[in-house]
XYZ file of C-alpha atoms in Angstrom:
618
model
C -28.289 273.716 -90.675
C -30.343 270.602 -91.338
C -31.423 269.499 -94.667
C -31.591 266.269 -96.142
C -29.778 267.902 -99.001
C -25.905 265.805 -101.297
C -22.935 268.259 -100.793
C -20.875 267.259 -103.488
C -17.357 269.470 -103.357
C -13.311 268.505 -104.856
C -11.315 270.856 -107.490
C -10.598 270.680 -110.652
C -7.649 271.572 -111.800
C -8.848 272.795 -115.153
C -5.055 272.713 -116.776
C -3.906 269.464 -115.836
C -5.688 268.811 -119.080
C -4.885 271.530 -120.684
C -7.941 273.682 -120.228
C -7.925 277.476 -118.938
C -10.790 279.179 -117.768
C -11.721 281.435 -121.214
C -11.283 284.637 -118.697
C -7.407 282.980 -119.228
C -6.858 282.767 -121.922
C -4.114 284.173 -123.236
C -3.588 283.592 -127.738
C -6.248 283.026 -129.033
C -6.748 279.837 -130.174
C -6.446 277.957 -126.468
C -10.475 277.738 -126.281
C -11.672 274.024 -125.300
C -12.115 270.478 -126.568
C -14.451 268.751 -124.999
C -13.457 266.163 -127.258
C -9.188 266.190 -126.399
C -7.431 263.699 -125.344
C -7.223 262.312 -122.011
C -4.307 260.794 -120.139
C -5.756 258.661 -116.765
C -3.231 258.057 -113.851
C -4.571 253.947 -114.073
C -4.996 251.753 -117.266
C -8.487 250.697 -118.613
C -9.763 246.914 -116.523
C -12.866 247.372 -119.512
C -15.372 247.228 -116.817
C -16.000 251.007 -116.140
C -20.050 250.166 -116.747
C -20.108 246.773 -114.917
C -20.937 246.170 -111.593
C -20.356 243.300 -109.777
C -22.883 243.662 -106.333
C -23.920 240.674 -106.019
C -19.992 239.353 -105.537
C -19.388 238.374 -101.755
C -16.670 241.329 -99.601
C -16.542 240.814 -96.266
C -16.692 243.663 -94.028
C -12.371 243.594 -93.973
C -12.683 243.482 -97.555
C -14.909 246.998 -97.846
C -12.830 248.434 -95.643
C -9.429 248.209 -97.023
C -10.182 248.595 -99.915
C -12.136 252.126 -98.796
C -8.289 253.274 -97.276
C -6.066 251.938 -100.826
C -9.217 254.395 -103.139
C -9.012 257.178 -100.711
C -7.052 259.452 -102.817
C -9.573 257.931 -106.807
C -12.105 259.166 -104.258
C -11.216 262.815 -103.912
C -10.252 263.228 -107.088
C -13.546 261.447 -109.004
C -15.214 264.307 -106.830
C -12.788 266.519 -108.355
C -14.918 265.709 -111.971
C -18.064 265.719 -109.816
C -16.946 269.741 -108.562
C -15.932 270.764 -111.953
C -19.138 270.158 -114.024
C -20.577 272.694 -112.438
C -17.653 275.508 -112.381
C -15.098 274.160 -109.723
C -12.134 275.848 -111.057
C -8.446 274.308 -108.839
C -8.992 273.361 -105.625
C -11.977 275.103 -104.676
C -16.032 275.394 -105.288
C -17.614 276.797 -108.326
C -15.899 280.160 -109.137
C -16.855 282.797 -111.224
C -14.177 282.728 -115.006
C -14.929 278.699 -114.860
C -19.054 278.653 -114.958
C -18.858 281.517 -116.742
C -17.215 279.377 -119.371
C -19.712 276.522 -118.825
C -22.674 278.457 -119.557
C -22.359 282.520 -119.075
C -20.881 282.977 -122.625
C -22.932 280.461 -123.985
C -25.825 278.706 -123.648
C -27.521 281.188 -120.309
C -27.847 283.175 -123.647
C -29.205 280.713 -126.278
C -32.218 280.594 -123.272
C -31.759 284.206 -123.150
C -31.138 284.174 -119.426
C -28.879 286.081 -120.112
C -27.347 288.786 -123.166
C -23.565 289.882 -122.864
C -23.311 293.042 -123.144
C -19.664 293.764 -124.328
C -18.091 291.803 -127.310
C -14.151 293.083 -126.267
C -12.341 290.105 -123.026
C -9.106 291.825 -123.249
C -7.947 289.833 -120.832
C -8.994 286.999 -123.194
C -7.821 287.938 -126.498
C -11.294 287.773 -128.200
C -14.071 288.894 -129.376
C -17.932 287.899 -129.067
C -19.533 289.734 -131.754
C -23.088 288.834 -130.471
C -25.118 285.809 -128.856
C -25.144 283.444 -132.536
C -20.877 284.002 -132.558
C -18.933 281.148 -133.702
C -16.465 282.920 -130.840
C -13.494 280.555 -130.752
C -12.198 281.812 -127.834
C -16.183 280.369 -125.908
C -18.148 278.331 -128.270
C -15.720 275.096 -126.379
C -17.168 276.399 -122.991
C -19.766 274.421 -122.540
C -17.890 271.369 -122.317
C -15.546 271.454 -119.777
C -18.026 269.936 -117.168
C -17.934 266.221 -119.219
C -14.134 266.415 -119.513
C -14.078 267.561 -115.462
C -15.948 264.091 -115.669
C -14.360 261.252 -117.734
C -10.386 263.437 -116.854
C -11.334 263.035 -113.317
C -14.431 260.006 -112.651
C -13.995 257.312 -115.186
C -10.461 256.272 -113.640
C -11.789 255.819 -110.553
C -14.616 253.512 -112.879
C -11.115 251.156 -114.416
C -10.207 251.127 -110.652
C -9.293 247.640 -109.925
C -10.106 248.193 -105.599
C -13.266 249.908 -106.906
C -15.167 246.863 -107.278
C -14.665 246.288 -104.294
C -17.583 248.296 -102.958
C -19.511 248.358 -106.012
C -21.575 250.929 -103.827
C -19.474 253.452 -105.183
C -18.992 252.637 -107.669
C -23.011 252.914 -108.864
C -22.722 256.078 -107.669
C -19.957 257.279 -109.601
C -21.427 255.356 -112.248
C -24.231 257.581 -112.700
C -22.808 260.747 -111.815
C -20.246 260.111 -115.168
C -23.234 259.747 -116.839
C -25.297 262.118 -115.611
C -22.532 264.848 -117.270
C -22.528 262.164 -120.526
C -25.907 262.838 -121.104
C -25.228 266.660 -120.588
C -22.983 267.004 -123.343
C -24.035 265.181 -125.555
C -27.228 267.183 -125.136
C -25.145 270.332 -126.113
C -22.988 269.223 -128.464
C -24.489 265.689 -129.691
C -22.378 262.171 -130.486
C -18.819 261.817 -129.023
C -16.614 258.696 -127.914
C -18.770 258.309 -125.132
C -17.504 254.632 -124.023
C -14.141 255.289 -125.191
C -14.533 258.074 -122.909
C -15.666 256.297 -120.657
C -13.244 252.687 -121.462
C -10.147 255.891 -120.621
C -8.969 255.816 -124.020
C -5.386 258.085 -124.854
C -4.869 258.421 -128.142
C -6.711 258.570 -131.258
C -8.789 257.488 -133.636
C -11.554 257.750 -131.210
C -14.373 256.492 -132.372
C -17.384 258.816 -132.008
C -21.034 256.568 -130.719
C -24.186 258.644 -131.482
C -26.556 260.327 -128.641
C -29.391 257.632 -129.841
C -26.418 255.103 -128.317
C -24.796 257.126 -126.238
C -29.036 257.688 -124.364
C -28.985 253.946 -124.252
C -25.660 253.496 -122.880
C -26.800 255.643 -120.507
C -29.594 253.808 -119.542
C -28.150 250.277 -118.781
C -25.551 251.798 -116.209
C -28.270 252.888 -114.397
C -30.227 249.486 -115.008
C -27.376 248.496 -113.318
C -26.421 251.301 -110.727
C -29.875 251.254 -108.897
C -30.101 247.095 -109.021
C -26.906 247.815 -107.562
C -28.077 250.262 -104.444
C -31.121 248.511 -103.883
C -28.607 245.383 -103.440
C -27.103 247.109 -100.735
C -29.934 248.310 -99.019
C -31.476 244.194 -98.715
C -27.757 242.058 -98.278
C -25.128 244.103 -97.042
C -24.015 243.581 -93.079
C -24.630 246.959 -91.118
C -20.909 247.383 -90.872
C -20.123 247.157 -94.437
C -22.937 249.809 -94.254
C -21.229 252.134 -91.978
C -17.670 251.757 -93.804
C -19.435 253.104 -97.300
C -21.461 255.993 -95.603
C -18.760 256.938 -93.682
C -16.847 257.150 -97.448
C -20.117 258.565 -98.427
C -19.584 261.508 -95.929
C -16.347 261.768 -96.257
C -16.780 262.243 -100.186
C -20.053 263.165 -100.669
C -21.304 265.467 -98.161
C -23.932 265.298 -96.310
C -25.655 268.434 -93.588
C -27.795 265.617 -91.443
C -27.601 263.209 -89.841
C -24.768 260.332 -90.440
C -26.471 257.955 -90.073
C -29.680 258.552 -91.097
C -31.314 255.334 -93.190
C -32.357 256.931 -96.360
C -28.551 257.213 -96.192
C -27.999 253.364 -95.529
C -31.065 252.806 -97.727
C -28.727 254.679 -100.517
C -32.873 255.947 -101.397
C -31.596 259.373 -102.577
C -28.951 257.707 -105.297
C -31.460 255.541 -106.550
C -33.851 258.329 -106.956
C -30.906 260.564 -108.717
C -30.153 257.541 -111.568
C -34.571 257.700 -111.489
C -34.626 261.371 -112.437
C -32.117 261.119 -114.467
C -33.994 258.660 -116.287
C -36.884 260.515 -116.458
C -35.961 263.649 -118.074
C -34.106 261.276 -121.107
C -37.625 259.799 -121.824
C -38.367 263.581 -121.629
C -35.589 264.131 -123.920
C -36.897 261.566 -126.653
C -40.731 261.729 -126.171
C -40.798 263.229 -129.724
C -38.020 260.514 -131.389
C -39.308 257.053 -129.577
C -42.942 257.670 -127.382
C -43.169 254.057 -126.825
C -39.607 253.696 -125.376
C -40.244 256.919 -123.256
C -43.030 255.831 -122.283
C -41.916 252.345 -120.283
C -38.914 254.403 -119.208
C -40.252 256.996 -117.791
C -43.321 254.861 -116.392
C -40.150 252.598 -114.903
C -38.672 256.007 -113.148
C -41.929 256.851 -111.263
C -42.949 253.741 -110.614
C -39.185 253.266 -108.732
C -39.278 257.031 -107.072
C -37.485 260.212 -108.192
C -36.914 262.929 -107.501
C -40.314 263.916 -104.970
C -38.811 266.254 -102.212
C -36.340 269.229 -101.606
C -35.252 266.387 -99.205
C -33.424 263.833 -101.862
C -32.190 267.459 -104.042
C -29.491 266.868 -105.919
C -26.716 270.304 -105.782
C -23.600 271.480 -105.139
C -24.439 274.032 -102.501
C -20.762 277.112 -102.156
C -21.801 278.190 -99.967
C -21.012 275.489 -97.929
C -17.070 275.588 -99.674
C -17.529 279.252 -98.085
C -18.218 281.415 -100.839
C -20.485 283.169 -103.233
C -22.988 281.164 -105.822
C -20.495 282.728 -109.123
C -22.484 284.736 -110.699
C -22.742 287.370 -107.714
C -19.265 288.225 -109.333
C -19.954 287.885 -112.829
C -22.726 290.622 -112.228
C -20.191 292.572 -110.032
C -17.409 292.573 -112.606
C -20.921 293.509 -115.684
C -20.492 290.991 -118.402
C -23.924 289.974 -117.419
C -27.487 291.685 -118.540
C -30.355 290.325 -118.504
C -31.731 289.232 -121.368
C -34.981 290.655 -122.779
C -37.400 287.826 -123.101
C -36.474 287.152 -120.401
C -37.224 290.199 -117.823
C -40.637 290.212 -120.276
C -42.195 286.784 -119.392
C -42.233 287.290 -115.921
C -43.152 290.764 -116.117
C -45.954 289.503 -117.998
C -46.599 286.968 -115.051
C -46.214 289.109 -112.549
C -43.258 286.426 -111.219
C -42.540 287.353 -108.059
C -38.284 286.864 -109.327
C -40.041 291.442 -110.356
C -40.307 292.543 -106.885
C -36.987 291.374 -105.800
C -34.358 289.408 -107.832
C -33.080 292.393 -109.549
C -32.058 295.980 -110.045
C -33.764 298.686 -111.801
C -31.258 301.228 -115.167
C -28.362 301.792 -112.715
C -27.255 304.446 -114.244
C -29.797 307.407 -116.315
C -30.096 305.734 -120.527
C -30.763 308.470 -124.350
C -31.919 307.594 -127.188
C -29.443 307.372 -129.563
C -28.956 309.079 -131.990
C -29.452 305.998 -134.423
C -32.636 304.958 -132.250
C -34.761 302.802 -134.624
C -38.067 304.499 -136.634
C -40.698 304.279 -134.688
C -39.200 303.747 -131.185
C -41.613 304.664 -128.388
C -39.008 305.485 -126.020
C -38.292 307.853 -123.957
C -35.579 311.533 -124.349
C -34.015 309.701 -121.031
C -34.990 307.484 -118.676
C -34.091 307.745 -115.111
C -31.397 306.068 -113.348
C -32.793 303.796 -111.011
C -36.414 303.797 -113.384
C -36.482 300.747 -115.108
C -36.210 297.299 -115.137
C -34.490 296.847 -118.672
C -33.657 293.518 -120.308
C -30.894 293.440 -123.277
C -32.302 291.517 -126.167
C -30.225 288.710 -127.481
C -28.454 289.208 -130.721
C -27.657 292.393 -130.601
C -24.085 294.143 -131.148
C -22.876 294.209 -127.274
C -21.460 297.120 -125.892
C -17.213 297.476 -125.560
C -16.145 297.681 -121.945
C -17.561 296.766 -118.079
C -18.410 300.174 -117.456
C -21.724 301.864 -117.689
C -20.117 304.828 -117.947
C -19.229 304.067 -120.815
C -20.994 301.571 -122.653
C -25.379 301.501 -121.018
C -25.562 297.969 -122.412
C -23.741 297.107 -119.190
C -26.129 299.720 -116.897
C -29.341 297.350 -118.324
C -31.336 295.096 -115.325
C -28.901 292.956 -113.321
C -29.193 290.865 -110.986
C -29.692 291.284 -107.595
C -26.270 290.274 -106.099
C -26.849 291.302 -102.576
C -29.965 289.443 -102.241
C -28.357 286.726 -104.044
C -24.832 286.670 -102.179
C -27.585 286.608 -98.555
C -30.098 283.452 -100.086
C -26.820 281.456 -100.989
C -28.505 279.765 -104.274
C -27.711 275.963 -105.294
C -26.077 274.775 -108.623
C -28.138 271.682 -109.413
C -27.601 268.301 -110.574
C -30.934 267.440 -110.154
C -34.186 269.832 -108.402
C -37.508 268.894 -107.103
C -39.466 271.017 -109.667
C -37.657 270.564 -112.421
C -38.717 266.322 -111.620
C -42.309 267.397 -110.698
C -42.257 269.107 -114.539
C -41.311 266.161 -116.246
C -44.288 264.263 -114.398
C -46.021 266.720 -115.209
C -45.672 266.474 -119.070
C -45.571 262.325 -118.764
C -48.347 262.720 -117.757
C -49.858 265.300 -120.375
C -49.107 262.514 -122.920
C -51.103 260.194 -120.787
C -48.676 258.588 -119.180
C -48.932 256.663 -115.943
C -46.980 259.038 -113.356
C -48.403 258.753 -110.485
C -50.412 261.559 -110.870
C -52.456 264.745 -112.446
C -50.289 266.442 -114.963
C -51.953 270.044 -112.876
C -50.759 268.501 -109.321
C -47.247 267.991 -110.925
C -47.507 270.560 -111.840
C -48.292 273.557 -108.687
C -46.395 272.091 -107.212
C -43.301 272.461 -109.509
C -44.587 276.090 -108.884
C -44.676 275.842 -105.434
C -40.701 274.382 -105.387
C -39.371 277.098 -107.617
C -37.797 279.342 -105.782
C -33.695 279.699 -106.521
C -33.075 280.569 -103.229
C -31.484 278.086 -100.517
C -34.483 275.759 -98.650
C -32.602 276.853 -95.724
C -32.812 280.374 -96.571
C -34.705 282.735 -93.785
C -35.087 285.473 -96.016
C -36.577 283.515 -99.267
C -39.316 285.511 -100.858
C -40.571 283.740 -102.140
C -42.689 281.317 -100.841
C -44.759 284.499 -99.514
C -45.987 285.394 -103.052
C -45.926 282.352 -104.523
C -49.681 281.980 -104.359
C -50.817 284.705 -106.176
C -48.185 283.752 -108.517
C -50.230 280.335 -109.399
C -53.922 282.088 -109.458
C -52.468 284.893 -112.520
C -54.793 283.840 -115.243
C -53.374 286.112 -117.707
C -50.386 288.028 -118.734
C -50.619 291.937 -118.800
C -49.740 292.125 -122.148
C -46.224 295.132 -121.217
C -44.293 295.326 -123.800
C -40.723 296.099 -124.083
C -39.418 298.792 -124.997
C -35.481 299.647 -125.295
C -34.214 302.767 -124.167
C -32.450 303.619 -126.085
C -34.049 303.053 -128.955
C -31.392 301.055 -130.520
C -33.970 297.723 -131.085
C -37.179 298.252 -132.323
C -40.391 297.624 -129.977
C -41.177 293.565 -129.085
C -45.390 293.198 -128.043
C -44.885 290.439 -125.408
C -44.961 287.128 -126.579
C -46.887 285.946 -124.113
C -50.748 284.679 -124.276
C -50.974 282.034 -120.977
C -51.518 282.985 -117.186
C -49.450 280.641 -115.265
C -53.394 279.584 -113.578
C -53.996 275.473 -114.276
C -57.191 275.725 -116.886
C -58.019 271.921 -117.135
C -60.369 273.441 -120.627
C -57.845 274.741 -122.747
C -55.971 271.694 -125.017
C -53.023 270.169 -124.986
C -50.840 271.986 -126.557
C -51.435 274.953 -123.538
C -51.094 272.703 -121.034
C -47.122 272.043 -122.295
C -46.144 275.443 -123.057
C -47.662 276.366 -118.966
C -45.554 273.137 -117.958
C -42.305 273.806 -120.551
C -43.145 277.705 -119.541
C -42.799 277.016 -116.005
C -40.134 274.725 -115.610
C -38.061 277.081 -117.963
C -38.707 279.479 -114.630
C -37.625 277.228 -112.345
C -34.843 276.158 -114.305
C -33.156 279.602 -113.561
C -30.413 280.429 -114.330
C -29.698 276.528 -114.879
C -29.621 276.906 -118.812
C -29.077 273.123 -119.561
C -32.630 271.645 -119.769
C -34.139 273.951 -121.353
C -32.814 274.959 -123.897
C -33.534 270.998 -125.069
C -36.959 272.366 -124.697
C -36.878 274.629 -126.318
C -35.695 272.404 -129.398
C -37.553 269.612 -128.423
C -40.624 271.763 -127.911
C -39.940 275.411 -128.872
C -40.853 276.653 -125.483
C -42.159 278.825 -124.038
C -42.285 281.825 -126.442
C -39.222 283.729 -126.575
C -37.762 286.469 -128.161
C -36.592 286.467 -132.092
C -32.904 286.265 -131.184
C -31.519 289.913 -133.989
C -27.652 289.111 -135.469
C -28.063 285.964 -136.757
C -25.839 286.893 -139.150
C -22.871 285.775 -137.016
C -23.929 281.925 -136.800
C -21.823 280.548 -139.223
C -25.109 281.014 -142.140
C -27.377 277.809 -140.872
C -29.966 279.619 -138.125
C -32.834 281.181 -139.996
C -33.793 284.819 -139.442
C -37.021 284.069 -139.413
C -39.518 286.744 -137.980
C -39.078 289.688 -136.287
C -41.700 289.059 -134.082
C -41.779 285.753 -133.382
C -39.201 283.263 -132.453
C -40.174 279.815 -134.385
C -38.546 276.295 -133.299
C -36.375 277.202 -137.391
C -34.744 279.880 -136.082
C -32.884 278.857 -133.163
C -29.002 277.804 -132.560
C -29.944 273.765 -132.380
C -26.301 273.009 -131.288
C -22.754 273.132 -130.022
C -20.453 272.955 -133.204
C -17.039 270.563 -132.124
C -14.135 273.339 -131.436
C -11.172 271.726 -132.849
C -8.391 272.785 -134.528
C -5.647 269.959 -133.356
C -5.700 268.052 -137.580
C -6.433 264.505 -135.289
C -9.537 265.540 -134.051
C -11.110 267.183 -136.991
C -9.834 263.696 -138.902
C -11.793 261.501 -135.935
C -15.078 263.900 -136.684
C -15.584 263.842 -140.307
C -14.771 259.838 -139.878
C -16.961 259.062 -136.923
C -18.264 262.267 -135.624
C -20.628 263.867 -138.500
C -22.388 260.095 -139.567
C -22.698 259.774 -136.761
C -24.535 263.582 -136.088
C -27.329 261.419 -138.770
C -26.918 260.921 -143.594
C -26.472 264.812 -144.974
C -25.736 266.396 -141.143
C -23.634 269.128 -140.705
C -20.546 269.985 -138.436
C -23.363 272.772 -137.660
C -25.301 274.823 -135.220
C -28.740 274.460 -137.274
C -28.555 271.396 -137.275
C -30.586 269.621 -135.005
C -29.472 265.613 -133.371
C -31.353 262.460 -133.177
C -34.135 263.725 -130.174
C -34.836 267.118 -131.211
C -36.668 265.810 -134.531
C -38.919 268.944 -135.503
C -42.369 267.549 -135.249
C -45.343 268.682 -134.073
C -45.449 268.455 -129.949
C -48.285 265.450 -129.516
């Protein structure tokens, strides 16, 4: 297998800082708090984000520094791995991954729905999609918890300043995770976490400050990696490349030129800068344009050869969703599946299973439901409406929702999908939106849009069994949706007409708003199953159009029920509240956290973040 990707592997001992998988809890209230105190193995240098890249470093000096940093580099990679569900020294696994994604944001964007409410081994109940369940609400913060626990200490090591390129790379990875966390929860003690402050009081930085701090770090990291290319000796580069091969493993050649020149890492940093620019385009359009054009001019991820991902298959394990599906802990979201059906997406040909049990119309069926009295086993693709009250238990015989459509776990295991940090399809869609906004992206919205679709498959690029590439040409020419309604085979929710009114094929005569909807809709599909970026887009521009989430009464009261037939930007969850039981953490949140959310802000699900301004898209 020859493939120019970055394989990031390490271990995340979650119990080392008081965190467990949500499915490992023994008592309620043990939920993870992303803002808890950390106990680093080194003291803060005060220079975590200072990269002295132009200092004189001898070949012998860099060799000795790399040797001295061996344990610290291993620990830092533990943090990187933990950003995608790593746990206890292994590759990303089902329990930790589920805690990060499957019980929260995956449902907010309606990729999946949790079919049962009971988690007896964890001693909590998840009543519906927007339930503020204390056993799981903080789970998405575990990725950044790993970064601050295991990467920040390396950034504060004195010896890392003798290998500034490694510091630049790990600082970029830390900041990648910090942006994810800020987009999920909002303000956090970003600067103090980076500098290893271990005791309260913590000062929360607002999201704008975090974005600008990350931008400064990315600029410094890029400058460092460019300096390396032009000024370091061959022996120096060989030593650093050897270390990268040991800790940031790639499959194709150890001494290939692009890695000697750090090109993929420069592209990764620029792609993160572009992602941030798109996020803030509604609140600071001039600055967003400047950042985006700078990133594209400098080079972003533009091919599968420079994508960055964690590859479970490289460690000999399946994607975590294989086991989570086998547990019947997720069903496909009805809105996501209905979208794919209406656009005749390639995934409908191979990625999902039909109903695994026969389904009967419920005696409690709602008035007007057109579902048949019985639906034979393996006869329909059927998703589960997000927000509906789940059943109990994981056995389809006792809980019909556990018999709704799920991933084809056999196919998923065969095609070994990566866990992307940055996928080239996302970058193409980012550039498509930027070009649509009139920014200089060195191409047209149509060109970037179509490339994004071509590289959208979740299958590993090296998979010989990928069905997506056989079907993508026909998909690009879908001119209109099929107008297929959603019908719940139990009749427990009303029939839902399709909300998808756009096709796939690019039409230069469409309005800007329709073009944006097409771009974000295809970006949403391409991002599957990574939900964090899709949730940003849903809050930011209101696309893709999805079914309204039911059961908002299970939320904290700040989400409107809205029109039962149309989901709008006003009736979706805007952020994850801080799940804090510790009195000092509560005090820090009250003193600096909530004020950092903005004037009149509240620590609620309905609170808008800085970039989520609710304004028109153009």
